């Protein structure tokens, strides 16, 4: 893992890193806990000495659901009632969990999707023009 220090531990910084195709969270120097999305204060030891840490992006599927009623941005990509997608919670190798879109598995065959499936981070460009940003997803390796 590599670390940097400059940016504040905010959702905006987290998204800025996503735009750079980096999965960044915070790491508590005092008690060694990792946070994703990042936190500025450690809820475990109340320490305020945190540093940025880049996660490997290696993960396992922890929970999932098939989405048939899609939000606007996903409808724009062709998802919806006839083309559902998977939303899930993944557990990274570093032990933190985060929710993201799951790619490479069939949302119409949820019974075939297995908890514990190995996944790898993928950055998906979503939206147009000013609204364009990188969304977090994980894909079956
Ligand atoms: Zn701590």
PDB file of C-alpha atoms and ligand atoms in Angstrom:
ATOM      1  CA  UNK A   1       0.000   0.000   0.000  1.00  0.00           C
ATOM      2  CA  UNK A   2       1.179   3.526  -0.781  1.00  0.00           C
ATOM      3  CA  UNK A   3       0.238   6.667   1.115  1.00  0.00           C
ATOM      4  CA  UNK A   4      -0.110  10.380   0.455  1.00  0.00           C
ATOM      5  CA  UNK A   5      -1.105  13.230   2.777  1.00  0.00           C
ATOM      6  CA  UNK A   6      -2.249  16.369   0.958  1.00  0.00           C
ATOM      7  CA  UNK A   7      -6.032  16.118   0.563  1.00  0.00           C
ATOM      8  CA  UNK A   8      -8.680  16.435   3.314  1.00  0.00           C
ATOM      9  CA  UNK A   9     -10.448  13.211   4.317  1.00  0.00           C
ATOM     10  CA  UNK A  10     -13.758  14.063   2.651  1.00  0.00           C
ATOM     11  CA  UNK A  11     -16.206  12.469   0.220  1.00  0.00           C
ATOM     12  CA  UNK A  12     -15.079  15.048  -2.367  1.00  0.00           C
ATOM     13  CA  UNK A  13     -11.451  13.913  -2.040  1.00  0.00           C
ATOM     14  CA  UNK A  14     -12.555  10.285  -2.260  1.00  0.00           C
ATOM     15  CA  UNK A  15     -14.405  11.024  -5.523  1.00  0.00           C
ATOM     16  CA  UNK A  16     -11.480  13.034  -6.840  1.00  0.00           C
ATOM     17  CA  UNK A  17      -9.276   9.985  -6.326  1.00  0.00           C
ATOM     18  CA  UNK A  18     -11.879   7.790  -8.078  1.00  0.00           C
ATOM     19  CA  UNK A  19     -11.604  10.128 -11.066  1.00  0.00           C
ATOM     20  CA  UNK A  20      -7.882   9.323 -11.014  1.00  0.00           C
ATOM     21  CA  UNK A  21      -8.763   5.612 -10.850  1.00  0.00           C
ATOM     22  CA  UNK A  22      -7.472   5.254  -7.338  1.00  0.00           C
ATOM     23  CA  UNK A  23      -9.345   3.556  -4.512  1.00  0.00           C
ATOM     24  CA  UNK A  24      -8.246   5.661  -1.552  1.00  0.00           C
ATOM     25  CA  UNK A  25      -9.280   5.517   2.091  1.00  0.00           C
ATOM     26  CA  UNK A  26      -7.825   6.604   5.384  1.00  0.00           C
ATOM     27  CA  UNK A  27      -5.622   4.670   7.763  1.00  0.00           C
ATOM     28  CA  UNK A  28      -5.338   5.424  11.481  1.00  0.00           C
ATOM     29  CA  UNK A  29      -1.676   5.751  12.423  1.00  0.00           C
ATOM     30  CA  UNK A  30      -2.562   5.198  16.085  1.00  0.00           C
ATOM     31  CA  UNK A  31      -4.602   1.959  15.994  1.00  0.00           C
ATOM     32  CA  UNK A  32      -4.008   0.738  12.410  1.00  0.00           C
ATOM     33  CA  UNK A  33      -7.708   0.754  11.384  1.00  0.00           C
ATOM     34  CA  UNK A  34      -8.636   1.414   7.721  1.00  0.00           C
ATOM     35  CA  UNK A  35     -11.641   3.447   6.539  1.00  0.00           C
ATOM     36  CA  UNK A  36     -13.364   3.493   3.179  1.00  0.00           C
ATOM     37  CA  UNK A  37     -14.772   6.004   2.381  1.00  0.00           C
ATOM     38  CA  UNK A  38     -12.163   7.921   4.372  1.00  0.00           C
ATOM     39  CA  UNK A  39     -12.764   9.370   7.833  1.00  0.00           C
ATOM     40  CA  UNK A  40     -10.861  12.262   9.396  1.00  0.00           C
ATOM     41  CA  UNK A  41     -11.359  11.022  12.977  1.00  0.00           C
ATOM     42  CA  UNK A  42     -10.941   7.362  13.880  1.00  0.00           C
ATOM     43  CA  UNK A  43     -14.205   6.097  15.437  1.00  0.00           C
ATOM     44  CA  UNK A  44     -12.298   3.224  17.036  1.00  0.00           C
ATOM     45  CA  UNK A  45      -9.667   5.123  19.067  1.00  0.00           C
ATOM     46  CA  UNK A  46     -10.849   8.739  18.484  1.00  0.00           C
ATOM     47  CA  UNK A  47      -7.410   9.500  17.061  1.00  0.00           C
ATOM     48  CA  UNK A  48      -7.056  12.289  14.521  1.00  0.00           C
ATOM     49  CA  UNK A  49      -3.769  11.198  12.988  1.00  0.00           C
ATOM     50  CA  UNK A  50      -4.830   9.553   9.781  1.00  0.00           C
ATOM     51  CA  UNK A  51      -3.118   9.134   6.463  1.00  0.00           C
ATOM     52  CA  UNK A  52      -4.326   8.328   2.962  1.00  0.00           C
ATOM     53  CA  UNK A  53      -3.919   4.746   1.897  1.00  0.00           C
ATOM     54  CA  UNK A  54      -4.477   3.208  -1.537  1.00  0.00           C
ATOM     55  CA  UNK A  55      -6.326  -0.095  -1.423  1.00  0.00           C
ATOM     56  CA  UNK A  56      -5.342  -2.992  -3.657  1.00  0.00           C
ATOM     57  CA  UNK A  57      -8.822  -3.336  -5.170  1.00  0.00           C
ATOM     58  CA  UNK A  58      -8.855  -7.080  -4.528  1.00  0.00           C
ATOM     59  CA  UNK A  59     -12.132  -8.007  -2.873  1.00  0.00           C
ATOM     60  CA  UNK A  60     -14.744 -10.663  -2.204  1.00  0.00           C
ATOM     61  CA  UNK A  61     -18.498 -10.370  -2.641  1.00  0.00           C
ATOM     62  CA  UNK A  62     -20.119  -9.977   0.809  1.00  0.00           C
ATOM     63  CA  UNK A  63     -23.754  -9.197  -0.121  1.00  0.00           C
ATOM     64  CA  UNK A  64     -25.700  -8.279  -3.249  1.00  0.00           C
ATOM     65  CA  UNK A  65     -29.095  -7.484  -4.716  1.00  0.00           C
ATOM     66  CA  UNK A  66     -30.478  -7.318  -8.262  1.00  0.00           C
ATOM     67  CA  UNK A  67     -31.749  -3.842  -9.183  1.00  0.00           C
ATOM     68  CA  UNK A  68     -34.691  -3.751 -11.616  1.00  0.00           C
ATOM     69  CA  UNK A  69     -35.905  -0.240 -10.726  1.00  0.00           C
ATOM     70  CA  UNK A  70     -32.841   1.776 -11.710  1.00  0.00           C
ATOM     71  CA  UNK A  71     -31.916   5.373 -10.823  1.00  0.00           C
ATOM     72  CA  UNK A  72     -31.747   7.904 -13.699  1.00  0.00           C
ATOM     73  CA  UNK A  73     -27.988   7.642 -14.312  1.00  0.00           C
ATOM     74  CA  UNK A  74     -28.269   3.856 -14.654  1.00  0.00           C
ATOM     75  CA  UNK A  75     -31.323   4.040 -16.946  1.00  0.00           C
ATOM     76  CA  UNK A  76     -29.198   6.306 -19.181  1.00  0.00           C
ATOM     77  CA  UNK A  77     -26.744   3.409 -19.440  1.00  0.00           C
ATOM     78  CA  UNK A  78     -29.473   1.001 -20.489  1.00  0.00           C
ATOM     79  CA  UNK A  79     -30.210  -0.636 -17.140  1.00  0.00           C
ATOM     80  CA  UNK A  80     -33.744  -1.130 -15.917  1.00  0.00           C
ATOM     81  CA  UNK A  81     -36.642  -3.575 -15.751  1.00  0.00           C
ATOM     82  CA  UNK A  82     -35.462  -5.578 -18.784  1.00  0.00           C
ATOM     83  CA  UNK A  83     -31.753  -5.275 -18.013  1.00  0.00           C
ATOM     84  CA  UNK A  84     -31.196  -5.421 -14.252  1.00  0.00           C
ATOM     85  CA  UNK A  85     -27.795  -4.892 -12.650  1.00  0.00           C
ATOM     86  CA  UNK A  86     -26.168  -6.081  -9.469  1.00  0.00           C
ATOM     87  CA  UNK A  87     -25.450  -3.785  -6.562  1.00  0.00           C
ATOM     88  CA  UNK A  88     -23.397  -5.265  -3.781  1.00  0.00           C
ATOM     89  CA  UNK A  89     -21.222  -4.884  -0.758  1.00  0.00           C
ATOM     90  CA  UNK A  90     -17.662  -6.104  -1.169  1.00  0.00           C
ATOM     91  CA  UNK A  91     -15.064  -6.833   1.452  1.00  0.00           C
ATOM     92  CA  UNK A  92     -11.599  -5.714   0.416  1.00  0.00           C
ATOM     93  CA  UNK A  93      -8.520  -7.797   1.198  1.00  0.00           C
ATOM     94  CA  UNK A  94      -7.623  -5.025   3.689  1.00  0.00           C
ATOM     95  CA  UNK A  95     -10.784  -5.868   5.674  1.00  0.00           C
ATOM     96  CA  UNK A  96     -13.004  -2.858   4.873  1.00  0.00           C
ATOM     97  CA  UNK A  97     -16.390  -3.051   3.186  1.00  0.00           C
ATOM     98  CA  UNK A  98     -17.887  -0.756   0.576  1.00  0.00           C
ATOM     99  CA  UNK A  99     -20.957  -0.815  -1.648  1.00  0.00           C
ATOM    100  CA  UNK A 100     -20.525  -0.766  -5.426  1.00  0.00           C
ATOM    101  CA  UNK A 101     -21.925  -2.063  -8.694  1.00  0.00           C
ATOM    102  CA  UNK A 102     -20.931  -5.680  -9.385  1.00  0.00           C
ATOM    103  CA  UNK A 103     -19.951  -6.491 -12.988  1.00  0.00           C
ATOM    104  CA  UNK A 104     -19.498  -9.780 -14.801  1.00  0.00           C
ATOM    105  CA  UNK A 105     -22.297 -11.681 -13.064  1.00  0.00           C
ATOM    106  CA  UNK A 106     -25.853 -12.110 -14.365  1.00  0.00           C
ATOM    107  CA  UNK A 107     -28.304 -10.024 -12.315  1.00  0.00           C
ATOM    108  CA  UNK A 108     -31.156 -12.120 -13.780  1.00  0.00           C
ATOM    109  CA  UNK A 109     -29.680 -15.277 -12.250  1.00  0.00           C
ATOM    110  CA  UNK A 110     -29.202 -14.144  -8.666  1.00  0.00           C
ATOM    111  CA  UNK A 111     -29.422 -17.768  -7.498  1.00  0.00           C
ATOM    112  CA  UNK A 112     -26.115 -18.471  -9.290  1.00  0.00           C
ATOM    113  CA  UNK A 113     -24.282 -15.562  -7.658  1.00  0.00           C
ATOM    114  CA  UNK A 114     -22.076 -16.777  -4.813  1.00  0.00           C
ATOM    115  CA  UNK A 115     -21.068 -14.865  -1.693  1.00  0.00           C
ATOM    116  CA  UNK A 116     -17.269 -14.900  -1.488  1.00  0.00           C
ATOM    117  CA  UNK A 117     -16.733 -14.616  -5.270  1.00  0.00           C
ATOM    118  CA  UNK A 118     -13.339 -12.914  -5.879  1.00  0.00           C
ATOM    119  CA  UNK A 119     -13.654  -9.460  -7.451  1.00  0.00           C
ATOM    120  CA  UNK A 120     -11.339  -6.742  -8.712  1.00  0.00           C
ATOM    121  CA  UNK A 121     -11.986  -2.996  -8.622  1.00  0.00           C
ATOM    122  CA  UNK A 122     -13.073  -1.278 -11.844  1.00  0.00           C
ATOM    123  CA  UNK A 123     -13.681   2.417 -12.458  1.00  0.00           C
ATOM    124  CA  UNK A 124     -16.745   3.103 -14.610  1.00  0.00           C
ATOM    125  CA  UNK A 125     -17.210   6.465 -16.343  1.00  0.00           C
ATOM    126  CA  UNK A 126     -20.786   7.639 -15.814  1.00  0.00           C
ATOM    127  CA  UNK A 127     -22.691  10.735 -16.957  1.00  0.00           C
ATOM    128  CA  UNK A 128     -22.044  13.341 -19.644  1.00  0.00           C
ATOM    129  CA  UNK A 129     -20.107  16.610 -19.791  1.00  0.00           C
ATOM    130  CA  UNK A 130     -19.980  18.462 -16.471  1.00  0.00           C
ATOM    131  CA  UNK A 131     -21.770  15.630 -14.689  1.00  0.00           C
ATOM    132  CA  UNK A 132     -19.241  13.064 -15.859  1.00  0.00           C
ATOM    133  CA  UNK A 133     -17.579  11.192 -13.036  1.00  0.00           C
ATOM    134  CA  UNK A 134     -16.054   7.864 -12.190  1.00  0.00           C
ATOM    135  CA  UNK A 135     -18.197   5.348 -10.372  1.00  0.00           C
ATOM    136  CA  UNK A 136     -16.862   2.496  -8.284  1.00  0.00           C
ATOM    137  CA  UNK A 137     -17.532  -1.050  -9.453  1.00  0.00           C
ATOM    138  CA  UNK A 138     -16.078  -4.512  -8.911  1.00  0.00           C
ATOM    139  CA  UNK A 139     -15.769  -7.179 -11.579  1.00  0.00           C
ATOM    140  CA  UNK A 140     -15.401 -10.937 -11.436  1.00  0.00           C
ATOM    141  CA  UNK A 141     -11.754 -11.749 -12.189  1.00  0.00           C
TER     142      UNK A 141
HETATM  143 ZN1  LIG B   1      -7.631   4.610  15.442  1.00  0.00          ZN
END
